[in-house]
mmCIF file of C-alpha atoms and ligand atoms in Angstrom:
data_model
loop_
_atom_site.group_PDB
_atom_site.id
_atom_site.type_symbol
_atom_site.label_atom_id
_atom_site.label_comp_id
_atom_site.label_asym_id
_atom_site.label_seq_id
_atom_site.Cartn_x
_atom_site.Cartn_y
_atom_site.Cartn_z
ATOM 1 C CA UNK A 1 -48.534 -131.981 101.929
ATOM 2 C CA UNK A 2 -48.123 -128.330 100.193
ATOM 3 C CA UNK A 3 -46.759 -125.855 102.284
ATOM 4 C CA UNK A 4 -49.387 -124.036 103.987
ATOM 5 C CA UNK A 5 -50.082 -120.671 104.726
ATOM 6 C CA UNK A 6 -50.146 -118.940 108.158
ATOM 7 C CA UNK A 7 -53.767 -118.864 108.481
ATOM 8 C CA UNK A 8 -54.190 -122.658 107.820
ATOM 9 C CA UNK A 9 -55.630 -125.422 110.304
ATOM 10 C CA UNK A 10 -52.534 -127.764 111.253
ATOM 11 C CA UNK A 11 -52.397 -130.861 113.596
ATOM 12 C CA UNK A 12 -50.076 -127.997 116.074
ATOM 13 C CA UNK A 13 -53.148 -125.459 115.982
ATOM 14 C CA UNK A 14 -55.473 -127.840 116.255
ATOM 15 C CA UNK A 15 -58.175 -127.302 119.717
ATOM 16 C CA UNK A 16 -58.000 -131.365 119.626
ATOM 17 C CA UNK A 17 -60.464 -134.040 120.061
ATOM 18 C CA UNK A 18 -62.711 -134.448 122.646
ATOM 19 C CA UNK A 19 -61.463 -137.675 124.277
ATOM 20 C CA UNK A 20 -57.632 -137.321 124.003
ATOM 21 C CA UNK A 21 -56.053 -139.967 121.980
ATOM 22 C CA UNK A 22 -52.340 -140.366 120.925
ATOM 23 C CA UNK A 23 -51.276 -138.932 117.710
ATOM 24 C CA UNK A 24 -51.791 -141.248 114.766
ATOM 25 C CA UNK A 25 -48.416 -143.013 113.773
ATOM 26 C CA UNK A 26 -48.280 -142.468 109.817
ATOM 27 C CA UNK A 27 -50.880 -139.636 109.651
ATOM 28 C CA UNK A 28 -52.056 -136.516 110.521
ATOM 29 C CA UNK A 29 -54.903 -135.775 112.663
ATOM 30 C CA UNK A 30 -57.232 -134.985 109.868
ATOM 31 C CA UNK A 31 -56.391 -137.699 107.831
ATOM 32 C CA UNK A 32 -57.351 -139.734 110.614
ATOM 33 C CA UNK A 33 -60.448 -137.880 111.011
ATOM 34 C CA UNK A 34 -60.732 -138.792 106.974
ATOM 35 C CA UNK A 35 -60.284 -142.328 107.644
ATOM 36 C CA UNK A 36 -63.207 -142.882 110.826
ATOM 37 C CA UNK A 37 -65.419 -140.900 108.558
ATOM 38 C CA UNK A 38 -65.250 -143.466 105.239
ATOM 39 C CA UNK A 39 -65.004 -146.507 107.689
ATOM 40 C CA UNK A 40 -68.297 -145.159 109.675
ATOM 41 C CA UNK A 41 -71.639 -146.781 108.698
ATOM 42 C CA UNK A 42 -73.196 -143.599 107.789
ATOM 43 C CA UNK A 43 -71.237 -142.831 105.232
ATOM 44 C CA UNK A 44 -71.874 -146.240 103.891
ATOM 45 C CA UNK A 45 -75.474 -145.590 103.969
ATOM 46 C CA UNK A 46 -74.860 -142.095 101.888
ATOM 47 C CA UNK A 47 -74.799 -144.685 98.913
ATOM 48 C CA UNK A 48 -78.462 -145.070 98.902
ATOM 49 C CA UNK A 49 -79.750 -141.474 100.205
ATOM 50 C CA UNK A 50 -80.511 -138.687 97.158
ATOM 51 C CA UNK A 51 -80.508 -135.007 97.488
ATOM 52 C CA UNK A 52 -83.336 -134.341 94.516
ATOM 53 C CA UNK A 53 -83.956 -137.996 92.784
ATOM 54 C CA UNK A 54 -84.918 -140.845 94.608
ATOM 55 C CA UNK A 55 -82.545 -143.492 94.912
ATOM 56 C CA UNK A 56 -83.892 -146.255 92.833
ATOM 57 C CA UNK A 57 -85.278 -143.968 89.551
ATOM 58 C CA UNK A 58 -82.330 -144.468 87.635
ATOM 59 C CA UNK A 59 -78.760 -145.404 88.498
ATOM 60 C CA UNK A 60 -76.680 -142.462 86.861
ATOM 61 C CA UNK A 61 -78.361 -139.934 88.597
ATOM 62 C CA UNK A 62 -75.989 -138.184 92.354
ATOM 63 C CA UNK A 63 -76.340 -140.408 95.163
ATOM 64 C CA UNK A 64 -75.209 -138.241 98.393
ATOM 65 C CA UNK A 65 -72.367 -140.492 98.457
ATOM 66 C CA UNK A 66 -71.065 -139.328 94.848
ATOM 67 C CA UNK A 67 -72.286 -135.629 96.398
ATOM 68 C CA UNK A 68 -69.925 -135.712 98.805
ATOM 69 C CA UNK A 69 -66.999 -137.010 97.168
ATOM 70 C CA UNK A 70 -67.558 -134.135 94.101
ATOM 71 C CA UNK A 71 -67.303 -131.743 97.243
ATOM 72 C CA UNK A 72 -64.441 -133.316 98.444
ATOM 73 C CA UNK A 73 -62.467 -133.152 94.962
ATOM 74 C CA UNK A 74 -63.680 -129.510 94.185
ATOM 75 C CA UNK A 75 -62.957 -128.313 97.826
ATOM 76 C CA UNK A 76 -59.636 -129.802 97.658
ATOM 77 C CA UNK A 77 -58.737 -128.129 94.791
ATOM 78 C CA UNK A 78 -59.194 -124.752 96.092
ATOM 79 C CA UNK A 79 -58.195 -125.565 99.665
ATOM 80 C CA UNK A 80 -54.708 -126.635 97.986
ATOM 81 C CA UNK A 81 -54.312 -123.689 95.376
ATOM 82 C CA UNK A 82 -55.204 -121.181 98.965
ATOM 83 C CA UNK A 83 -52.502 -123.289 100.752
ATOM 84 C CA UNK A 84 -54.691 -124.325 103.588
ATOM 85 C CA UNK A 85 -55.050 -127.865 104.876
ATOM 86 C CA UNK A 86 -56.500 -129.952 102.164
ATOM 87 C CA UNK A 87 -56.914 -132.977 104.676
ATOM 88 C CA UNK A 88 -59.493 -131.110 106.698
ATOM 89 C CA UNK A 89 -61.211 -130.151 103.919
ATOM 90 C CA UNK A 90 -61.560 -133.202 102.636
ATOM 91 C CA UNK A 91 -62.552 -134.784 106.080
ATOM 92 C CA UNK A 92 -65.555 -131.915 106.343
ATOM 93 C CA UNK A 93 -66.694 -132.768 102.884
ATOM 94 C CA UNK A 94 -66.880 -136.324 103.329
ATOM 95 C CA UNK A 95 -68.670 -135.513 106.580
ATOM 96 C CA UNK A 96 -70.898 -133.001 105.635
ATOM 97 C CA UNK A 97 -74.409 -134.487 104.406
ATOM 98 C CA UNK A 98 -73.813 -137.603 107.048
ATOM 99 C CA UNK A 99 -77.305 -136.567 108.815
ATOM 100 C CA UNK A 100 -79.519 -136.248 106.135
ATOM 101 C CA UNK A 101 -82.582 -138.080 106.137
ATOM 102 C CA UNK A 102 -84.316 -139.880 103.352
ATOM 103 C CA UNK A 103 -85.873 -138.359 100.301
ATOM 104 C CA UNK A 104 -83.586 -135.489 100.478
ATOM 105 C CA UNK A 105 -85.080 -132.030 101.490
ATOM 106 C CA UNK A 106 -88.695 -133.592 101.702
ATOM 107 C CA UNK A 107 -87.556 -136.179 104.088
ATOM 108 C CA UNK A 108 -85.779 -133.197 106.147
ATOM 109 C CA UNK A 109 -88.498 -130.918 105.972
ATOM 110 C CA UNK A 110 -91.545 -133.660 106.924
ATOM 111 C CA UNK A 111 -89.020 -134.982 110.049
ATOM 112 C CA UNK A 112 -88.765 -131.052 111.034
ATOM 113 C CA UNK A 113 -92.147 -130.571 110.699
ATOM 114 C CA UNK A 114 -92.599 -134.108 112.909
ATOM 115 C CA UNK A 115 -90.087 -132.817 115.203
ATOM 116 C CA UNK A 116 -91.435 -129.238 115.997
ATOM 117 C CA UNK A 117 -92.627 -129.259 119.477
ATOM 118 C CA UNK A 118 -89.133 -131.501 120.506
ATOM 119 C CA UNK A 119 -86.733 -129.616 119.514
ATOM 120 C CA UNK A 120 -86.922 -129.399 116.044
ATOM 121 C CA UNK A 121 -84.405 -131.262 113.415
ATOM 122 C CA UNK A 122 -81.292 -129.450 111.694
ATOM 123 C CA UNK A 123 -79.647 -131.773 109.078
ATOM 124 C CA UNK A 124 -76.092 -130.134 109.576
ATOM 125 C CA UNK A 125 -76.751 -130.741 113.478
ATOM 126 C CA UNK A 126 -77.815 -134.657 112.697
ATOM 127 C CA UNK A 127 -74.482 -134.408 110.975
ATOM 128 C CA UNK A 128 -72.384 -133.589 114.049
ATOM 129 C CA UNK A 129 -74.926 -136.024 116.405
ATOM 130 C CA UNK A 130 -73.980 -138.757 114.130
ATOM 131 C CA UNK A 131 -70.275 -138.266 113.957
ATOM 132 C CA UNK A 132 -70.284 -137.482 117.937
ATOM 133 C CA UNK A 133 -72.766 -139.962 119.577
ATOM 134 C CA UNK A 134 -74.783 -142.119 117.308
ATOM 135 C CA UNK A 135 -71.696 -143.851 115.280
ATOM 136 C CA UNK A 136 -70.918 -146.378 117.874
ATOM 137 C CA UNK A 137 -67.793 -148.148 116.896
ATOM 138 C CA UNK A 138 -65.410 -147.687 119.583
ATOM 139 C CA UNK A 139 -64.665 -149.103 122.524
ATOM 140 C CA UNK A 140 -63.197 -145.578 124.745
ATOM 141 C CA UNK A 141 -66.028 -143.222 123.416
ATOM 142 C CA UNK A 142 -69.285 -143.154 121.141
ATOM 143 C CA UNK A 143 -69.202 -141.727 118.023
ATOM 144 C CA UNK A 144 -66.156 -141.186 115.588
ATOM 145 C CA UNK A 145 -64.118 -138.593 118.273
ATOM 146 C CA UNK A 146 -63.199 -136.236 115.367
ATOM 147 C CA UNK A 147 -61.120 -132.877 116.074
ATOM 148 C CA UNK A 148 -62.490 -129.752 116.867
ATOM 149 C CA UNK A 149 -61.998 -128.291 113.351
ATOM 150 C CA UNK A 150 -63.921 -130.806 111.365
ATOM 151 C CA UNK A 151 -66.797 -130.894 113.402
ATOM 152 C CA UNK A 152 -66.644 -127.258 113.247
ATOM 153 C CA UNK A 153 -67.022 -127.403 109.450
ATOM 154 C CA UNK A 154 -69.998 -130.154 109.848
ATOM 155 C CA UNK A 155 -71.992 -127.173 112.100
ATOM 156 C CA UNK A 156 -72.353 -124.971 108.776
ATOM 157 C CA UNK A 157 -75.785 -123.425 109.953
ATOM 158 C CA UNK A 158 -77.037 -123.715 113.765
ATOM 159 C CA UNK A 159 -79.925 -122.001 115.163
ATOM 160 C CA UNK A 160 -78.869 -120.083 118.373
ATOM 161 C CA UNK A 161 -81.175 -122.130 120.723
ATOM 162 C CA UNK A 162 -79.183 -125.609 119.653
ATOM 163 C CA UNK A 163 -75.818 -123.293 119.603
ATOM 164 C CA UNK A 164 -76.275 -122.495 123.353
ATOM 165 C CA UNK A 165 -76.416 -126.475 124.236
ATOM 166 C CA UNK A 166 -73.342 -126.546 121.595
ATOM 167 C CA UNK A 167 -70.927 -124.826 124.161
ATOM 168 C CA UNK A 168 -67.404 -123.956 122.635
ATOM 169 C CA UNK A 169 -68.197 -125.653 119.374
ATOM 170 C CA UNK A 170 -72.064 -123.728 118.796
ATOM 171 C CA UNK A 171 -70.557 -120.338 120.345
ATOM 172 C CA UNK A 172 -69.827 -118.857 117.051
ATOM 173 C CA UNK A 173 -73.216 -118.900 116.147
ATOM 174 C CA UNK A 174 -74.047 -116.657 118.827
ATOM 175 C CA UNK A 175 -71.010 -113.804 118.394
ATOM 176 C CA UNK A 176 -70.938 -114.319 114.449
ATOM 177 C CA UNK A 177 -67.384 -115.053 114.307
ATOM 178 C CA UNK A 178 -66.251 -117.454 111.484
ATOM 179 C CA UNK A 179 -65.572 -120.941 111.225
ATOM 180 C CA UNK A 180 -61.727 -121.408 109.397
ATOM 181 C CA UNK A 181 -61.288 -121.053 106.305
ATOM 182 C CA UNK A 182 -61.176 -124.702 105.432
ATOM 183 C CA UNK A 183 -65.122 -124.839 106.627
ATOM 184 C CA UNK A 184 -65.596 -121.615 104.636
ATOM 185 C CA UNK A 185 -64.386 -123.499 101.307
ATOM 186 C CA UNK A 186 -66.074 -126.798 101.574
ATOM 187 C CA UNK A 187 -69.593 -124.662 102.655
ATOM 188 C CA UNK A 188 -69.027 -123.292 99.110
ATOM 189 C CA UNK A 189 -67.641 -126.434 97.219
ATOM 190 C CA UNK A 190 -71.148 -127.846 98.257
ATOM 191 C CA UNK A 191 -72.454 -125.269 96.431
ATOM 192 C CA UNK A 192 -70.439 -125.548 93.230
ATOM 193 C CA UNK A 193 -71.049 -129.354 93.651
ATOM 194 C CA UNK A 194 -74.884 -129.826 94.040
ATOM 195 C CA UNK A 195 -75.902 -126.695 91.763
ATOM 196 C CA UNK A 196 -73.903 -127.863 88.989
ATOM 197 C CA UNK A 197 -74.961 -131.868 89.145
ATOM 198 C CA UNK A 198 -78.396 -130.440 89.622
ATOM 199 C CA UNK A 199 -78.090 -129.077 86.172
ATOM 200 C CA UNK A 200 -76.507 -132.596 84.962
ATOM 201 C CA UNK A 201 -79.111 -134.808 86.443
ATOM 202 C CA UNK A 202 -81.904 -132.521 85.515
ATOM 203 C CA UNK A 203 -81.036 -132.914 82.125
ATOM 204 C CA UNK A 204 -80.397 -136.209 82.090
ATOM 205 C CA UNK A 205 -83.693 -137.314 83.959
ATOM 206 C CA UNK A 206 -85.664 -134.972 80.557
ATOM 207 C CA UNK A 207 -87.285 -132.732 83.632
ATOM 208 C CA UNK A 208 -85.669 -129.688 82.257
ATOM 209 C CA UNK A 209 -83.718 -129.124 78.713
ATOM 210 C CA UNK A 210 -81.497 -127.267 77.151
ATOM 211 C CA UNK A 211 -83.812 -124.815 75.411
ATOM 212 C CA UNK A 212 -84.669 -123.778 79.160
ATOM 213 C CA UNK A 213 -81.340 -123.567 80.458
ATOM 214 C CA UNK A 214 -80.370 -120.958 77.577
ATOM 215 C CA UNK A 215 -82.201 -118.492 79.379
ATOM 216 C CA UNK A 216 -79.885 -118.594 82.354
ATOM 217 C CA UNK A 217 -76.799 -116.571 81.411
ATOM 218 C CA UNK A 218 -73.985 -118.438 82.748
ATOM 219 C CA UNK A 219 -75.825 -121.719 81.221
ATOM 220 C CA UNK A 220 -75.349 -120.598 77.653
ATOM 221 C CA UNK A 221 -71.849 -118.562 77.763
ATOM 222 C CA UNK A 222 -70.070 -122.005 78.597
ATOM 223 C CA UNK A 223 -72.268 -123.435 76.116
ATOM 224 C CA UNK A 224 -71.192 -121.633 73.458
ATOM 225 C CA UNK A 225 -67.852 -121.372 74.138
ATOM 226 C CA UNK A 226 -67.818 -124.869 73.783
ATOM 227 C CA UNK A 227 -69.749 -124.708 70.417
ATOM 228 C CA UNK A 228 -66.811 -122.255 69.459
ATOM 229 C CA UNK A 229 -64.652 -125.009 70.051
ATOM 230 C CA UNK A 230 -66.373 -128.309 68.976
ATOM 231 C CA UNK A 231 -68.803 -127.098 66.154
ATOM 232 C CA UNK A 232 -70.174 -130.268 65.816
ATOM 233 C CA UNK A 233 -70.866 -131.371 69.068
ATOM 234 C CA UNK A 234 -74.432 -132.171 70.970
ATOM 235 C CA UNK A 235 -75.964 -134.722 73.324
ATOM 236 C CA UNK A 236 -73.852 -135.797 76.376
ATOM 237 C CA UNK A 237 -70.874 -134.725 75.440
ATOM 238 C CA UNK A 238 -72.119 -130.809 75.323
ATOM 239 C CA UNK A 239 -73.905 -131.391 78.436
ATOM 240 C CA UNK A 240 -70.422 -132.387 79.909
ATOM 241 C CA UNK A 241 -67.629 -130.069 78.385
ATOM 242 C CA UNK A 242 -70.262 -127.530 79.710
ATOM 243 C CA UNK A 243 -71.095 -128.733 82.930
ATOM 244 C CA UNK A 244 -66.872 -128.676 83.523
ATOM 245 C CA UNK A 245 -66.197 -125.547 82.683
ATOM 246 C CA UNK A 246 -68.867 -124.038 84.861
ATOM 247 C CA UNK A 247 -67.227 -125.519 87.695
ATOM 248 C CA UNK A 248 -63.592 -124.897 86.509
ATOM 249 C CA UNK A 249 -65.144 -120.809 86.443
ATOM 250 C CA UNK A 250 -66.932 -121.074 89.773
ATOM 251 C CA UNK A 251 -63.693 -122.761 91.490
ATOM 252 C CA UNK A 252 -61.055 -120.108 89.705
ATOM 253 C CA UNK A 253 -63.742 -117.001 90.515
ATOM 254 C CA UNK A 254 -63.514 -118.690 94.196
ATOM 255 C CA UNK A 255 -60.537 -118.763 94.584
ATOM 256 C CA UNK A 256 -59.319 -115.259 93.170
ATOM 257 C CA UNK A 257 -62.020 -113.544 95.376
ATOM 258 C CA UNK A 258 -60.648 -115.340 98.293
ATOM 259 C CA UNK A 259 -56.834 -113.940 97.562
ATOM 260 C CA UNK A 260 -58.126 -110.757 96.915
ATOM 261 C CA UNK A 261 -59.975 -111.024 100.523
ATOM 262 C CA UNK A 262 -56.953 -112.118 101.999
ATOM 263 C CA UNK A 263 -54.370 -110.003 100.640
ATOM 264 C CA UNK A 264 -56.716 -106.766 102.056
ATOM 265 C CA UNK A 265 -57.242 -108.581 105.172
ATOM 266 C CA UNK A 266 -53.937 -110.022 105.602
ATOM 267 C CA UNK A 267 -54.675 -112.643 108.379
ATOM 268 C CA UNK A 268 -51.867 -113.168 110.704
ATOM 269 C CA UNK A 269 -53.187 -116.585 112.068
ATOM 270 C CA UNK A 270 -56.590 -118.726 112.749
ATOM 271 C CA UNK A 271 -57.619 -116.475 115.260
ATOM 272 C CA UNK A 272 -57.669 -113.530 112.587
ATOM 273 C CA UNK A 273 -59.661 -115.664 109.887
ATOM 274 C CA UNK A 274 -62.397 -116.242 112.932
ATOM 275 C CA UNK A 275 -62.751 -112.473 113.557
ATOM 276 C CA UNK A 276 -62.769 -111.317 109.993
ATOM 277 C CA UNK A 277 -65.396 -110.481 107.829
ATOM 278 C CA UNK A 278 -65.884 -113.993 105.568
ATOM 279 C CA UNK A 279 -62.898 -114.610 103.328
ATOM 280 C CA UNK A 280 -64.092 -117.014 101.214
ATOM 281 C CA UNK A 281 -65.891 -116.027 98.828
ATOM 282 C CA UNK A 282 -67.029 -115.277 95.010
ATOM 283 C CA UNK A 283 -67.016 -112.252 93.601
ATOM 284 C CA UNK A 284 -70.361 -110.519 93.131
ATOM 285 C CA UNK A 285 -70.856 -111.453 89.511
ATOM 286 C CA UNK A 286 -70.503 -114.703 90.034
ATOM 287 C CA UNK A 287 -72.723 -114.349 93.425
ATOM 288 C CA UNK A 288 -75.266 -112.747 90.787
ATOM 289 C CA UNK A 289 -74.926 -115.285 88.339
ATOM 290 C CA UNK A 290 -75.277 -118.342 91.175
ATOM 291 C CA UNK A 291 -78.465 -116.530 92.155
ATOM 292 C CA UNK A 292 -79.965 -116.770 89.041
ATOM 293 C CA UNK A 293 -78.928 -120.870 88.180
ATOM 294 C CA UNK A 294 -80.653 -121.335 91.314
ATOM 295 C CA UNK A 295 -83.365 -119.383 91.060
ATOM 296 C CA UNK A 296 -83.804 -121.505 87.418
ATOM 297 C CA UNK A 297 -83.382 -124.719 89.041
ATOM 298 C CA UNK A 298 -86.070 -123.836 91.942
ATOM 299 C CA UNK A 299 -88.841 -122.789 89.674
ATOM 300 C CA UNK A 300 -87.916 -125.696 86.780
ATOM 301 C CA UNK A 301 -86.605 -128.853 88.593
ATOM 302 C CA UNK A 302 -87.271 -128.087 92.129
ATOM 303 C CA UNK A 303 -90.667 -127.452 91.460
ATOM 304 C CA UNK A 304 -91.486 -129.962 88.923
ATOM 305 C CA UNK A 305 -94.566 -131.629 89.027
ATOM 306 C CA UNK A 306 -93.214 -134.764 88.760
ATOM 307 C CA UNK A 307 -90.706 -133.943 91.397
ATOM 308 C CA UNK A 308 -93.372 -132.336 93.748
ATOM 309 C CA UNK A 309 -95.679 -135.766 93.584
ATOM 310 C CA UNK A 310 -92.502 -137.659 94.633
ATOM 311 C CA UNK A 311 -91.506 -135.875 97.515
ATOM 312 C CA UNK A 312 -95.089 -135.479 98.667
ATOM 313 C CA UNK A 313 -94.792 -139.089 98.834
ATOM 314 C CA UNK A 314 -91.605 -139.023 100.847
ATOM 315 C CA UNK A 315 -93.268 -136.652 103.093
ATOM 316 C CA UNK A 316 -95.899 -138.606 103.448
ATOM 317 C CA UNK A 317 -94.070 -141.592 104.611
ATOM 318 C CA UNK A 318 -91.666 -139.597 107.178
ATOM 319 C CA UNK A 319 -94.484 -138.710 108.705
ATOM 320 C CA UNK A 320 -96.281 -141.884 108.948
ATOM 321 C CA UNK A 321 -93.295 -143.486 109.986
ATOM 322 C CA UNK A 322 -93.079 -140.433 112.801
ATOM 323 C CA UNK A 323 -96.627 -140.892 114.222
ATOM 324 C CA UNK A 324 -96.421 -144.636 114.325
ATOM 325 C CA UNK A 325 -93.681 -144.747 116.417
ATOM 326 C CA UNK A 326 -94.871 -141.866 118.038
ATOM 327 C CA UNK A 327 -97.963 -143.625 119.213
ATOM 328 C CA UNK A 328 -96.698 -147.144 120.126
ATOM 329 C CA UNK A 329 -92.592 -146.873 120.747
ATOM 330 C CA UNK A 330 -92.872 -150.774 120.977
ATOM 331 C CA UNK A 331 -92.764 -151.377 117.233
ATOM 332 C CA UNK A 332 -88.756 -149.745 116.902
ATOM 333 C CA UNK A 333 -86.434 -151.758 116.865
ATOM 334 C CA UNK A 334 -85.005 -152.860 120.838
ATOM 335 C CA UNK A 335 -81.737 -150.798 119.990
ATOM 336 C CA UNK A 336 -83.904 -147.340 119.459
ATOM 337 C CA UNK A 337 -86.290 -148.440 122.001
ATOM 338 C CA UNK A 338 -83.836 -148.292 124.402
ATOM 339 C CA UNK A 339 -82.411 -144.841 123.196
ATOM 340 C CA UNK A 340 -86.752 -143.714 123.115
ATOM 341 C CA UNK A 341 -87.067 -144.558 126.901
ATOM 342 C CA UNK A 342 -84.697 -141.102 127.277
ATOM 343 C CA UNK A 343 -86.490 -139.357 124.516
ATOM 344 C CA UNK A 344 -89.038 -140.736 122.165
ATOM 345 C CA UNK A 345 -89.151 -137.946 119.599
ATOM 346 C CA UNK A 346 -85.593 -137.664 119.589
ATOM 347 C CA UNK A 347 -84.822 -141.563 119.425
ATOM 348 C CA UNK A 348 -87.592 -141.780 116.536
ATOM 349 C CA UNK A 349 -85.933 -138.802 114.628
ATOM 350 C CA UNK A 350 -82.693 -140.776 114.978
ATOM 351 C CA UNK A 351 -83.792 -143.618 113.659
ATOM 352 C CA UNK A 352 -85.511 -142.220 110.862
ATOM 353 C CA UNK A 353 -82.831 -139.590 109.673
ATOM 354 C CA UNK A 354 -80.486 -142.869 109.289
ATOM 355 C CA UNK A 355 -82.496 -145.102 107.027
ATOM 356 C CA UNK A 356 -81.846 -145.126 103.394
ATOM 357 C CA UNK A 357 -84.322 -144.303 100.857
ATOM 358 C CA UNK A 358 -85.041 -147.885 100.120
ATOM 359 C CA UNK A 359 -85.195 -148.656 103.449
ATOM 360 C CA UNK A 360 -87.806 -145.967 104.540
ATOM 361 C CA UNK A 361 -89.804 -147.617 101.911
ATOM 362 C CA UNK A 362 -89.508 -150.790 103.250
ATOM 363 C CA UNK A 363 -90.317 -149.889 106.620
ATOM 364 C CA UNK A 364 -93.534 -148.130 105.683
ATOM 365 C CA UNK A 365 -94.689 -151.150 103.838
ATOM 366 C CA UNK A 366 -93.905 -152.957 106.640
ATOM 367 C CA UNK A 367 -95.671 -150.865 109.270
ATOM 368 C CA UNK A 368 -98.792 -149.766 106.568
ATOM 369 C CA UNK A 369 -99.278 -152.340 103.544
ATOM 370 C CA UNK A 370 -102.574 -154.253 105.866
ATOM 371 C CA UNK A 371 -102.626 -156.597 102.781
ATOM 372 C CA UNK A 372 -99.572 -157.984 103.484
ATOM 373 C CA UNK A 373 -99.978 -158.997 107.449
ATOM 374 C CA UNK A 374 -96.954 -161.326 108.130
ATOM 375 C CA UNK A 375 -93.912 -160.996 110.688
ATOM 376 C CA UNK A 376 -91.819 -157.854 109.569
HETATM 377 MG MG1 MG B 401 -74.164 -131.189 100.428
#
């Protein structure tokens, strides 16, 4: 790996895993952390979950899967060009949307809603549950075991009731110190990432087009500076040479705002990045400029009627799904039934938060289609 800089995660600085294991033979500790995440079976099911389309509508559009590995590369990029550990970052990106329900921020939204007198449901919570209990894989520990710094970088948001149950790991949530600066990047890469495809698959789906995007500033700069440079070019192809250069500007503004933060702030070590101000960052153009793309995407795609009717149907059957189980715990399957005899609500939101999109539609036809009565 690059050399990295004095403020960088390293196996040495590492607070370790949980269960202590040896040290991996060939690799380092967040490589290995890497590896248990791609092997785990939610990460396998990321294929088939969507962030704004739903899985089956058309097979070009992001899956979370393809989500997660665009915040992987783009996070990468700037980790290694900051000289912090690119193997973490990598490991938290891969990691990060591992809790998400179905149906994208419908699906989270209905299960929260389901979930409000137990507790409530935080995706980036169901992220850390799944990599530290409900993975179950091997045989000294459940879940994946992962060091302190990646599940750190899972936790991106925590409200301060959950953060008290968190210990160590939830207690920056309650004195507002910082997670490293590897958590920092890939918080932002995720950004970069889904704002940017939003924009692709938008386009591509014909919810939004390019007339409408010319209103948005940043939209039609990188548009026509590649008309300046391809006169003749349209479709696709100007949709992509766009769509690249956006996130070439957003990674480059990223990652001279965070130098500039750095060299005033001139971190000695980790514990200095914790107790700073944040260091990553873009500057506040850009910031201005991201506010108004998403601001765009909210009222155009976000809001779409045709988007609206499909996640009211994903709502819809989240919370179907919620109440039926709710009401009789006998029809889960015997693993979650077992897990429900500790906590219903919370076994139910498990089970539900892991299915696929395809799957969740399966279910509720099984549990709710009367006109097809058969063993299911
Ligand atoms: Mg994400």
């Amino acid at each position: 790996m690059h050399e990295l800089a004095p403020y960088a995660v390293t196996d040495q600085n590492s607070e370790g895993r949980v269960h202590p294991e040896p040290r991996p033979a060939a690799r380092s500790e967040f490589q290995r952390d890497r590896d248990r995440i791609i092997h785990s079976t939610a990460f396998r099911r990321l294929e088939y979950k969507t962030q704004v389309f739903v899985n089956h509508e058309g097979d070009l559009f992001r899956t979370r899967l393809t989500h997660s590995i665009e915040v992987a590369q783009i996070a990468r990029t700037i980790a290694r060009a900051l000289r912090v550990n690119e193997d973490l970052v990598e490991a938290i990106a891969l990691a990060h949307d591992l809790g998400h329900t179905p149906f994208g921020h419908a699906g989270q939204d209905a299960l929260n809603t389901c979930m409000k007198d137990y507790g409530g449901f935080e995706h980036n919570l169901q992220s850390l549950r799944t990599v530290d209990s409900l993975e179950q894989r091997y045989g000294g520990f459940d879940g994946l075991n992962l060091t302190f710094e990646t599940r750190e970088g899972i936790l991106k948001h925590c409200s301060p009731h959950h953060a008290r149950e968190l210990g160590h790991l939830g207690q920056r949530f309650l004195d507002r110190t910082r997670p490293s600066l590897e958590a920092q990047i890939c918080n932002l890469a995720d950004e970069v990432a889904y704002n940017n495809h939003d924009i692709d698959d938008g386009l591509r789906s014909g919810l939004i087009d390019l007339d409408q995007l010319h209103a948005v500033g940043f939209f039609s700069r990188h548009v026509a500076t590649v008309r300046g440079e391809y006169p003749a070019i349209s479709g696709r192809r100007l949709i992509h040479e766009t769509v690249r250069r956006m996130i070439n500007s957003l990674a480059l503004d990223l990652i001279e705002e965070t130098r500039r933060r750095l060299s005033t702030a001139n971190p000695g070590g980790l514990a200095d990045v914790r107790s700073a101000p944040p260091l990553v960052a873009f500057s506040p153009t850009m910031n201005e400029e991201g506010r108004e793309l998403k601001a765009f995407l909210h009222a155009n795609l976000y809001q779409h009627y045709q988007v609206l009717r499909m996640t009211n149907k994903a709502r819809r059957i989240v919370t179907d799904l919620f109440g039926a189980f709710l009401d009789d715990p006998r029809l889960l399957p015997p693993q979650y039934q077992r897990m429900a005899e500790a906590d219903r609500p919370r076994a139910i939101a498990d089970y539900i938060a892991g299915m696929t999109d395809r799957y969740a539609i399966r279910e509720h036809r099984r549990l709710f289609a009367v006109g097809e009565i058969w063993l299911a």
